[in-house]
């Protein structure tokens, strides 16, 4: 099973919860996550890599709700964080620091200090100046700090250009020659333990080829380092595993593991994985209510109460999210709709040219595969309170983030006397 959303008597369910019931109690729009799908995806990866006992650090930029994080952390996951804010969330989700890895090209001095004080497992370092900064902090705090160098293997991940990160011209990581020189000159960082390599070539990668190519290059690089007497303890393979949005046929966790595990044979490496989308993507839906049907020359617009501020992926990447009516009307007739939000931008669409059952005001629609990069990328644009988040487990559900209120919109704002 790819996920735990299904129809029973024409009604959409998440696990044993009727989604319409949630809508009635919580209002719309809202995000809904399946505990079972979330944790099963984590387990799938764990099983596929069990021979290497990997540390799976869920990439929390995909979904940072505390209940989601806690669910995964309790199952043994660590977290991949990229900011002081994410470190704060990770702590609130009671993630052991020894299961935290910290990436990002622009860590501030304060963020580095917080990470060092908390005692995270590894910093994933993206540049020489950053390395110097971490050395500075480690020296000041008299701590020994473990570091992975993020290398850029210069491979094309074959994914959307906005989410590809492994080409030479991207801002991420160090090219292999630079990384080699950094390892050779590690004396310059007396308080750092340069014990890991990190590689992440992009996101929503559906083929094994680019991964294989990248990891092969990394292994050759590692052999080069070993010849110089340098031992690498941690290998972080990043995230990037693609999922099904429409007709993709991504590699499964098992296929992925089978293809790449042979590369590490004979080496005692601690493998780290940083999946975000693979775990959370198909675990969540975004539910909206139809407000109006507007017919214009040649187009039917279904105007819904969720917009690009809630789910920006269609506007940003032209991404496709399948639409599941909460109640299927059972007639065969289909009509073509653009499903758009209430925001004052032409880019505010959730789906275009979609064949759907006839829609009426009040009809509830779920957008599938919205569990990753859905809520986390949402905003208050047009002064819209952010949506509620709900977690389902079996036959129960809980609001795990309240819908924002108008008062939340102006929190921290202040009109000075001289205005
Ligand atoms: N590790 C690093 C260093 C990353 O930069 C990312 C994602 C991940 C792990 C997790 O990648 P995943 O397993 O989720 O593919 N907003 C875009 C995706 C941006 C991905 C950014 N980095 C989207 O909605 O498609």
CSV table of C-alpha atoms and ligand atoms in Angstrom, one decimal:
chain,number,residue,atom,x,y,z
A,1,UNK,CA,0.0,0.0,0.0
A,2,UNK,CA,1.2,3.4,-1.0
A,3,UNK,CA,-1.0,5.2,1.5
A,4,UNK,CA,-4.1,4.8,3.7
A,5,UNK,CA,-6.6,7.0,1.9
A,6,UNK,CA,-9.4,5.1,0.2
A,7,UNK,CA,-13.1,5.1,-0.7
A,8,UNK,CA,-15.8,3.2,1.1
A,9,UNK,CA,-19.4,3.6,-0.1
A,10,UNK,CA,-18.3,6.6,-2.2
A,11,UNK,CA,-16.9,8.4,0.8
A,12,UNK,CA,-13.2,9.2,1.3
A,13,UNK,CA,-11.6,7.8,4.3
A,14,UNK,CA,-8.2,8.2,5.9
A,15,UNK,CA,-7.5,5.0,7.8
A,16,UNK,CA,-10.9,4.5,9.5
A,17,UNK,CA,-11.9,8.1,9.7
A,18,UNK,CA,-14.4,9.6,7.3
A,19,UNK,CA,-12.7,12.7,6.0
A,20,UNK,CA,-16.1,14.5,5.7
A,21,UNK,CA,-16.5,14.1,9.5
A,22,UNK,CA,-13.2,15.9,10.0
A,23,UNK,CA,-14.4,18.7,7.7
A,24,UNK,CA,-17.6,19.1,9.7
A,25,UNK,CA,-15.7,19.4,13.0
A,26,UNK,CA,-12.7,21.4,11.9
A,27,UNK,CA,-14.0,23.5,9.0
A,28,UNK,CA,-12.1,24.0,5.8
A,29,UNK,CA,-9.4,24.2,4.5
A,30,UNK,CA,-7.2,21.8,6.4
A,31,UNK,CA,-4.4,19.4,6.0
A,32,UNK,CA,-4.9,15.8,7.1
A,33,UNK,CA,-2.1,13.3,7.8
A,34,UNK,CA,-2.2,9.5,8.2
A,35,UNK,CA,-0.1,8.3,11.1
A,36,UNK,CA,0.0,4.8,9.6
A,37,UNK,CA,1.2,6.0,6.2
A,38,UNK,CA,3.9,8.2,7.8
A,39,UNK,CA,5.3,5.5,10.0
A,40,UNK,CA,5.1,2.8,7.4
A,41,UNK,CA,7.1,4.8,4.9
A,42,UNK,CA,9.8,5.2,7.6
A,43,UNK,CA,9.7,1.5,8.2
A,44,UNK,CA,9.9,0.7,4.5
A,45,UNK,CA,13.2,2.5,4.2
A,46,UNK,CA,14.5,1.0,7.5
A,47,UNK,CA,13.7,-2.5,6.2
A,48,UNK,CA,15.3,-1.8,2.8
A,49,UNK,CA,18.5,-0.7,4.4
A,50,UNK,CA,18.5,-2.9,7.5
A,51,UNK,CA,21.8,-4.6,6.6
A,52,UNK,CA,23.5,-1.2,7.2
A,53,UNK,CA,21.3,-0.1,10.1
A,54,UNK,CA,20.9,3.5,8.8
A,55,UNK,CA,20.0,6.5,10.8
A,56,UNK,CA,17.0,7.9,9.0
A,57,UNK,CA,16.8,11.7,9.6
A,58,UNK,CA,13.4,12.9,8.4
A,59,UNK,CA,13.9,16.1,6.5
A,60,UNK,CA,11.6,18.3,8.5
A,61,UNK,CA,11.3,21.0,5.9
A,62,UNK,CA,8.8,18.7,4.2
A,63,UNK,CA,6.5,18.6,7.2
A,64,UNK,CA,7.5,20.1,10.6
A,65,UNK,CA,4.3,19.7,12.6
A,66,UNK,CA,5.2,18.6,16.1
A,67,UNK,CA,2.9,15.6,16.1
A,68,UNK,CA,4.3,14.4,12.8
A,69,UNK,CA,7.8,14.8,14.1
A,70,UNK,CA,7.0,13.1,17.3
A,71,UNK,CA,5.4,10.2,15.6
A,72,UNK,CA,8.6,9.6,13.5
A,73,UNK,CA,11.0,10.3,16.3
A,74,UNK,CA,9.2,7.8,18.6
A,75,UNK,CA,9.8,5.2,15.9
A,76,UNK,CA,13.5,5.8,16.0
A,77,UNK,CA,13.9,8.5,13.3
A,78,UNK,CA,16.3,11.4,13.6
A,79,UNK,CA,15.7,14.8,11.9
A,80,UNK,CA,17.4,16.7,9.2
A,81,UNK,CA,17.2,20.4,10.1
A,82,UNK,CA,18.2,23.6,8.3
A,83,UNK,CA,17.6,26.5,10.7
A,84,UNK,CA,17.5,27.6,14.3
A,85,UNK,CA,13.7,27.4,14.0
A,86,UNK,CA,13.9,23.8,12.9
A,87,UNK,CA,16.3,23.0,15.7
A,88,UNK,CA,13.7,24.6,18.1
A,89,UNK,CA,11.0,22.4,16.6
A,90,UNK,CA,13.2,19.3,16.8
A,91,UNK,CA,13.8,20.0,20.5
A,92,UNK,CA,10.0,20.4,21.1
A,93,UNK,CA,9.5,17.1,19.4
A,94,UNK,CA,12.0,15.6,21.9
A,95,UNK,CA,14.4,14.3,19.3
A,96,UNK,CA,17.6,13.1,20.9
A,97,UNK,CA,20.4,15.5,19.7
A,98,UNK,CA,22.5,12.5,18.7
A,99,UNK,CA,19.9,12.0,15.9
A,100,UNK,CA,20.1,15.5,14.5
A,101,UNK,CA,21.9,16.6,11.3
A,102,UNK,CA,22.2,20.2,10.3
A,103,UNK,CA,22.3,21.3,6.7
A,104,UNK,CA,22.0,24.6,4.9
A,105,UNK,CA,24.3,27.0,3.1
A,106,UNK,CA,23.6,30.0,5.3
A,107,UNK,CA,23.9,29.0,8.9
A,108,UNK,CA,24.3,32.1,11.1
A,109,UNK,CA,26.8,32.3,14.0
A,110,UNK,CA,23.9,32.0,16.5
A,111,UNK,CA,22.5,28.9,14.7
A,112,UNK,CA,25.9,27.2,14.7
A,113,UNK,CA,26.3,28.0,18.4
A,114,UNK,CA,22.9,26.6,19.3
A,115,UNK,CA,23.7,23.4,17.3
A,116,UNK,CA,27.0,23.0,19.1
A,117,UNK,CA,25.6,23.6,22.5
A,118,UNK,CA,22.7,21.1,21.9
A,119,UNK,CA,25.3,18.6,20.8
A,120,UNK,CA,23.8,17.6,17.4
A,121,UNK,CA,25.3,14.6,15.6
A,122,UNK,CA,26.7,16.3,12.6
A,123,UNK,CA,26.9,19.6,10.7
A,124,UNK,CA,26.6,19.2,7.0
A,125,UNK,CA,28.9,21.9,5.8
A,126,UNK,CA,28.5,23.6,2.4
A,127,UNK,CA,31.5,25.9,2.1
A,128,UNK,CA,35.0,26.7,3.5
A,129,UNK,CA,33.9,29.9,5.2
A,130,UNK,CA,31.2,28.0,7.0
A,131,UNK,CA,33.8,25.5,8.1
A,132,UNK,CA,35.9,28.3,9.5
A,133,UNK,CA,32.9,29.7,11.3
A,134,UNK,CA,32.1,26.4,12.9
A,135,UNK,CA,35.7,26.0,14.0
A,136,UNK,CA,35.6,29.4,15.5
A,137,UNK,CA,32.5,28.5,17.5
A,138,UNK,CA,33.8,25.1,18.5
A,139,UNK,CA,37.1,26.7,19.7
A,140,UNK,CA,35.2,29.3,21.7
A,141,UNK,CA,32.9,26.8,23.4
A,142,UNK,CA,35.7,24.3,23.8
A,143,UNK,CA,33.7,21.5,22.1
A,144,UNK,CA,34.7,18.9,19.6
A,145,UNK,CA,32.3,19.1,16.7
A,146,UNK,CA,31.6,16.5,14.1
A,147,UNK,CA,31.3,17.6,10.5
A,148,UNK,CA,30.3,16.2,7.2
A,149,UNK,CA,31.3,17.9,4.0
A,150,UNK,CA,28.5,18.2,1.5
A,151,UNK,CA,30.0,17.4,-1.8
A,152,UNK,CA,28.5,18.3,-5.1
A,153,UNK,CA,29.0,15.4,-7.5
A,154,UNK,CA,28.0,17.3,-10.6
A,155,UNK,CA,25.2,15.0,-11.8
A,156,UNK,CA,21.9,15.9,-13.3
A,157,UNK,CA,19.1,14.6,-11.1
A,158,UNK,CA,16.6,14.7,-13.9
A,159,UNK,CA,14.1,16.6,-11.9
A,160,UNK,CA,12.5,20.1,-11.9
A,161,UNK,CA,15.2,22.7,-12.1
A,162,UNK,CA,14.0,24.4,-8.9
A,163,UNK,CA,14.6,21.3,-6.9
A,164,UNK,CA,17.8,20.0,-8.5
A,165,UNK,CA,20.9,20.6,-6.3
A,166,UNK,CA,23.7,18.4,-7.5
A,167,UNK,CA,25.0,20.2,-10.6
A,168,UNK,CA,28.2,22.1,-10.5
A,169,UNK,CA,26.5,25.4,-11.0
A,170,UNK,CA,24.2,25.0,-8.0
A,171,UNK,CA,24.9,26.9,-4.7
A,172,UNK,CA,25.1,23.6,-2.7
A,173,UNK,CA,28.0,21.7,-1.5
A,174,UNK,CA,31.7,21.7,-2.5
A,175,UNK,CA,33.0,20.3,-5.7
A,176,UNK,CA,35.1,17.1,-5.2
A,177,UNK,CA,38.5,18.7,-5.7
A,178,UNK,CA,37.8,21.5,-3.2
A,179,UNK,CA,36.4,19.0,-0.8
A,180,UNK,CA,39.6,16.9,-1.2
A,181,UNK,CA,41.8,19.8,-0.4
A,182,UNK,CA,39.7,20.6,2.7
A,183,UNK,CA,40.1,17.1,4.0
A,184,UNK,CA,43.8,17.3,3.4
A,185,UNK,CA,44.0,20.6,5.2
A,186,UNK,CA,42.0,19.5,8.2
A,187,UNK,CA,44.7,20.6,10.6
A,188,UNK,CA,43.3,24.0,10.1
A,189,UNK,CA,40.2,23.0,12.0
A,190,UNK,CA,41.6,21.6,15.3
A,191,UNK,CA,38.3,21.4,17.1
A,192,UNK,CA,36.4,19.8,14.2
A,193,UNK,CA,36.2,16.1,13.4
A,194,UNK,CA,35.8,15.9,9.6
A,195,UNK,CA,34.4,12.5,9.7
A,196,UNK,CA,31.6,12.5,7.2
A,197,UNK,CA,30.5,13.0,3.6
A,198,UNK,CA,27.1,14.3,2.7
A,199,UNK,CA,25.5,14.2,-0.7
A,200,UNK,CA,22.0,15.3,-1.8
A,201,UNK,CA,21.5,15.9,-5.5
A,202,UNK,CA,17.9,17.0,-5.6
A,203,UNK,CA,14.3,16.1,-4.9
A,204,UNK,CA,11.5,14.1,-6.5
A,205,UNK,CA,14.0,11.9,-8.3
A,206,UNK,CA,12.1,8.9,-9.7
A,207,UNK,CA,15.0,7.0,-11.4
A,208,UNK,CA,17.8,5.2,-9.7
A,209,UNK,CA,20.4,6.3,-12.3
A,210,UNK,CA,21.2,9.7,-11.0
A,211,UNK,CA,21.6,8.4,-7.4
A,212,UNK,CA,23.9,5.6,-8.6
A,213,UNK,CA,26.0,8.0,-10.6
A,214,UNK,CA,26.4,10.4,-7.7
A,215,UNK,CA,27.1,7.7,-5.1
A,216,UNK,CA,29.7,6.1,-7.4
A,217,UNK,CA,31.5,9.3,-7.7
A,218,UNK,CA,31.4,9.7,-4.0
A,219,UNK,CA,32.8,6.2,-3.4
A,220,UNK,CA,35.7,6.9,-5.8
A,221,UNK,CA,36.2,10.1,-3.9
A,222,UNK,CA,36.2,8.2,-0.6
A,223,UNK,CA,38.8,5.7,-1.9
A,224,UNK,CA,41.0,8.7,-2.8
A,225,UNK,CA,40.7,9.9,0.7
A,226,UNK,CA,41.4,6.6,2.2
A,227,UNK,CA,44.6,6.4,0.2
A,228,UNK,CA,45.6,9.5,2.0
A,229,UNK,CA,44.9,7.8,5.3
A,230,UNK,CA,41.7,9.6,6.0
A,231,UNK,CA,38.9,7.6,7.4
A,232,UNK,CA,35.3,8.5,6.8
A,233,UNK,CA,32.8,7.3,9.4
A,234,UNK,CA,29.5,8.7,8.2
A,235,UNK,CA,28.0,8.8,4.8
A,236,UNK,CA,24.9,10.8,4.4
A,237,UNK,CA,23.1,10.0,1.2
A,238,UNK,CA,20.6,12.9,1.4
A,239,UNK,CA,17.0,12.6,0.5
A,240,UNK,CA,15.4,13.0,-2.9
A,241,UNK,CA,13.4,9.8,-3.4
A,242,UNK,CA,10.5,10.6,-5.7
A,243,UNK,CA,6.9,9.6,-5.1
A,244,UNK,CA,3.8,9.1,-7.2
A,245,UNK,CA,1.8,12.3,-7.8
A,246,UNK,CA,0.2,11.2,-11.1
A,247,UNK,CA,1.8,8.6,-13.4
A,248,UNK,CA,5.4,8.5,-12.0
A,249,UNK,CA,6.8,5.1,-11.5
A,250,UNK,CA,9.4,5.8,-8.9
A,251,UNK,CA,11.8,3.2,-7.6
A,252,UNK,CA,10.6,1.6,-4.4
A,253,UNK,CA,12.7,1.7,-1.2
A,254,UNK,CA,13.7,-1.9,-1.8
A,255,UNK,CA,14.8,-1.3,-5.4
A,256,UNK,CA,16.7,1.8,-4.4
A,257,UNK,CA,18.5,-0.1,-1.6
A,258,UNK,CA,19.3,-3.1,-3.8
A,259,UNK,CA,20.9,-0.9,-6.4
A,260,UNK,CA,23.0,1.2,-4.1
A,261,UNK,CA,23.9,-1.0,-1.2
A,262,UNK,CA,26.5,-3.0,-3.2
A,263,UNK,CA,28.5,0.3,-3.6
A,264,UNK,CA,29.2,0.2,0.1
A,265,UNK,CA,30.1,-3.4,0.5
A,266,UNK,CA,33.2,-4.1,2.5
A,267,UNK,CA,33.2,-0.7,4.2
A,268,UNK,CA,32.2,0.1,7.8
A,269,UNK,CA,30.1,3.1,7.1
A,270,UNK,CA,27.4,4.7,9.2
A,271,UNK,CA,24.8,5.4,6.6
A,272,UNK,CA,22.4,8.4,7.1
A,273,UNK,CA,19.4,9.0,4.9
A,274,UNK,CA,17.4,12.3,4.8
A,275,UNK,CA,14.1,11.6,3.1
A,276,UNK,CA,11.4,14.2,3.4
A,277,UNK,CA,8.9,13.7,0.6
A,278,UNK,CA,9.2,9.9,0.6
A,279,UNK,CA,7.9,9.7,4.2
A,280,UNK,CA,5.4,12.6,4.3
A,281,UNK,CA,4.3,13.2,0.7
A,282,UNK,CA,1.6,10.6,0.3
A,283,UNK,CA,0.8,10.7,4.0
A,284,UNK,CA,-1.2,13.9,3.7
A,285,UNK,CA,-4.0,15.5,1.8
A,286,UNK,CA,-5.3,19.1,1.7
A,287,UNK,CA,-9.0,19.5,2.0
A,288,UNK,CA,-11.0,22.5,0.6
A,289,UNK,CA,-14.6,23.4,0.1
A,290,UNK,CA,-16.0,24.6,-3.2
A,291,UNK,CA,-17.3,28.2,-2.9
A,292,UNK,CA,-18.5,29.0,-6.4
A,293,UNK,CA,-18.7,27.5,-9.8
A,294,UNK,CA,-17.9,30.2,-12.4
A,295,UNK,CA,-18.4,29.5,-16.1
A,296,UNK,CA,-16.7,31.7,-18.6
A,297,UNK,CA,-16.2,31.3,-22.3
A,298,UNK,CA,-14.6,28.0,-22.6
A,299,UNK,CA,-13.7,27.5,-18.9
A,300,UNK,CA,-15.2,26.2,-15.8
A,301,UNK,CA,-13.7,27.5,-12.6
A,302,UNK,CA,-14.3,25.8,-9.3
A,303,UNK,CA,-13.4,28.4,-6.8
A,304,UNK,CA,-12.4,26.8,-3.5
A,305,UNK,CA,-11.5,28.1,-0.1
A,306,UNK,CA,-7.9,27.0,-0.2
A,307,UNK,CA,-5.4,28.9,-2.2
A,308,UNK,CA,-1.7,29.2,-3.2
A,309,UNK,CA,-1.0,30.6,0.3
A,310,UNK,CA,-2.0,27.1,1.6
A,311,UNK,CA,-0.5,24.9,-1.1
A,312,UNK,CA,1.9,26.7,-3.3
A,313,UNK,CA,3.4,23.8,-5.2
A,314,UNK,CA,1.1,24.0,-8.3
A,315,UNK,CA,1.9,27.7,-8.7
A,316,UNK,CA,5.6,27.3,-8.0
A,317,UNK,CA,6.5,24.1,-9.8
A,318,UNK,CA,3.4,23.5,-11.9
A,319,UNK,CA,3.1,20.4,-9.8
A,320,UNK,CA,0.2,17.9,-10.1
A,321,UNK,CA,-1.9,16.9,-7.1
A,322,UNK,CA,-4.7,14.4,-7.8
A,323,UNK,CA,-8.1,15.5,-6.7
A,324,UNK,CA,-10.3,13.2,-4.7
A,325,UNK,CA,-13.9,14.4,-4.1
A,326,UNK,CA,-14.8,13.6,-0.5
A,327,UNK,CA,-18.0,12.3,-1.8
A,328,UNK,CA,-18.2,10.6,-5.2
A,329,UNK,CA,-21.5,11.4,-6.9
A,330,UNK,CA,-21.5,8.1,-8.8
A,331,UNK,CA,-22.4,9.5,-12.2
A,332,UNK,CA,-20.1,8.9,-15.1
A,333,UNK,CA,-20.2,12.4,-16.5
A,334,UNK,CA,-17.0,14.4,-16.2
A,335,UNK,CA,-16.3,18.0,-16.9
A,336,UNK,CA,-13.2,20.0,-17.3
A,337,UNK,CA,-12.3,22.4,-14.4
A,338,UNK,CA,-9.7,24.8,-13.3
A,339,UNK,CA,-9.7,24.6,-9.5
A,340,UNK,CA,-8.6,28.0,-8.2
A,341,UNK,CA,-8.2,29.7,-4.9
A,342,UNK,CA,-9.6,33.1,-3.7
A,343,UNK,CA,-6.3,34.9,-3.9
A,344,UNK,CA,-5.8,37.9,-6.1
A,345,UNK,CA,-3.2,36.4,-8.5
A,346,UNK,CA,-3.6,34.5,-11.7
A,347,UNK,CA,-1.1,32.0,-10.4
A,348,UNK,CA,-3.5,31.0,-7.7
A,349,UNK,CA,-4.6,27.7,-9.0
A,350,UNK,CA,-4.5,24.2,-7.4
A,351,UNK,CA,-5.2,22.3,-10.6
A,352,UNK,CA,-5.9,23.1,-14.2
A,353,UNK,CA,-7.7,21.4,-17.0
A,354,UNK,CA,-8.8,18.6,-14.7
A,355,UNK,CA,-11.7,16.2,-15.6
A,356,UNK,CA,-13.8,15.9,-12.5
A,357,UNK,CA,-17.4,14.9,-11.6
A,358,UNK,CA,-19.8,17.8,-11.7
A,359,UNK,CA,-19.1,20.1,-8.9
A,360,UNK,CA,-21.4,22.3,-6.9
A,361,UNK,CA,-20.9,24.9,-4.2
A,362,UNK,CA,-20.3,23.2,-0.9
A,363,UNK,CA,-18.5,20.1,-2.5
A,364,UNK,CA,-15.4,19.1,-0.6
A,365,UNK,CA,-12.3,18.3,-2.5
A,366,UNK,CA,-9.1,16.7,-1.3
A,367,UNK,CA,-5.7,17.4,-3.0
A,368,UNK,CA,-3.6,14.2,-2.7
A,369,UNK,CA,0.1,13.9,-2.0
A,370,UNK,CA,0.1,17.2,-0.1
A,371,UNK,CA,1.8,15.9,3.1
A,372,UNK,CA,5.3,17.2,2.0
A,373,UNK,CA,6.0,20.8,1.3
A,374,UNK,CA,2.4,21.6,1.8
A,375,UNK,CA,1.8,23.3,5.1
A,376,UNK,CA,5.5,24.1,5.6
A,377,UNK,CA,5.5,26.3,2.5
A,378,UNK,CA,2.2,28.0,3.3
A,379,UNK,CA,1.9,31.7,4.1
A,380,UNK,CA,-0.4,34.4,5.3
A,381,UNK,CA,-0.6,36.1,1.8
A,382,UNK,CA,-3.8,38.0,1.4
A,383,UNK,CA,-4.0,38.0,5.2
A,384,UNK,CA,-5.3,34.5,5.1
A,385,UNK,CA,-5.0,32.6,8.4
A,386,UNK,CA,-3.1,29.4,7.9
A,387,UNK,CA,-5.1,26.2,7.7
A,388,UNK,CA,-5.6,23.6,10.5
A,389,UNK,CA,-3.6,20.4,10.6
A,390,UNK,CA,-5.1,17.1,11.6
A,391,UNK,CA,-3.5,13.8,12.4
A,392,UNK,CA,-5.5,10.5,12.0
A,393,UNK,CA,-4.6,7.3,13.7
A,394,UNK,CA,-7.0,4.4,13.2
A,395,UNK,CA,-10.4,5.6,14.0
A,396,UNK,CA,-9.4,8.7,15.9
A,397,UNK,CA,-8.2,12.1,14.9
A,398,UNK,CA,-6.8,15.1,16.6
A,399,UNK,CA,-6.3,18.7,15.5
A,400,UNK,CA,-2.5,19.0,15.8
A,401,UNK,CA,-2.4,22.6,14.7
A,402,UNK,CA,-5.3,25.0,15.2
A,403,UNK,CA,-6.5,27.0,12.3
A,404,UNK,CA,-5.0,30.5,12.7
A,405,UNK,CA,-7.2,33.3,13.9
A,406,UNK,CA,-7.2,36.8,12.8
A,407,UNK,CA,-5.4,37.8,15.9
A,408,UNK,CA,-2.5,35.5,14.8
A,409,UNK,CA,-2.2,37.5,11.6
A,410,UNK,CA,-1.1,40.7,13.5
A,411,UNK,CA,0.9,39.1,16.3
A,412,UNK,CA,4.0,41.2,16.9
A,413,UNK,CA,2.8,44.1,14.8
A,414,UNK,CA,2.8,47.5,16.3
A,415,UNK,CA,1.8,51.0,15.1
A,416,UNK,CA,4.4,53.5,16.4
A,417,UNK,CA,3.0,56.8,17.8
A,418,UNK,CA,4.6,58.9,15.0
A,419,UNK,CA,2.6,57.2,12.2
B,1,LIG,N1,18.4,16.8,2.4
B,1,LIG,C1,18.7,18.1,1.9
B,1,LIG,C2,20.0,18.6,2.1
B,1,LIG,C3,17.7,18.8,1.2
B,1,LIG,O1,18.0,20.0,0.7
B,1,LIG,C4,16.4,18.2,1.0
B,1,LIG,C5,15.3,19.0,0.3
B,1,LIG,C6,16.1,16.9,1.6
B,1,LIG,C7,17.2,16.3,2.2
B,1,LIG,C8,14.8,16.3,1.5
B,1,LIG,O2,14.5,16.0,0.1
B,1,LIG,P1,13.3,15.1,-0.2
B,1,LIG,O3,13.5,13.7,0.3
B,1,LIG,O4,12.0,15.6,0.4
B,1,LIG,O5,13.2,15.1,-1.7
B,1,LIG,N2,9.8,22.5,-2.1
B,1,LIG,C9,10.1,21.5,-3.1
B,1,LIG,C10,11.1,20.6,-2.6
B,1,LIG,C11,12.4,21.2,-2.1
B,1,LIG,C12,13.4,20.3,-1.5
B,1,LIG,C13,14.5,21.0,-0.8
B,1,LIG,N3,15.5,20.1,-0.2
B,1,LIG,C14,8.8,20.8,-3.5
B,1,LIG,O6,7.7,21.1,-3.0
B,1,LIG,O7,8.8,19.9,-4.4
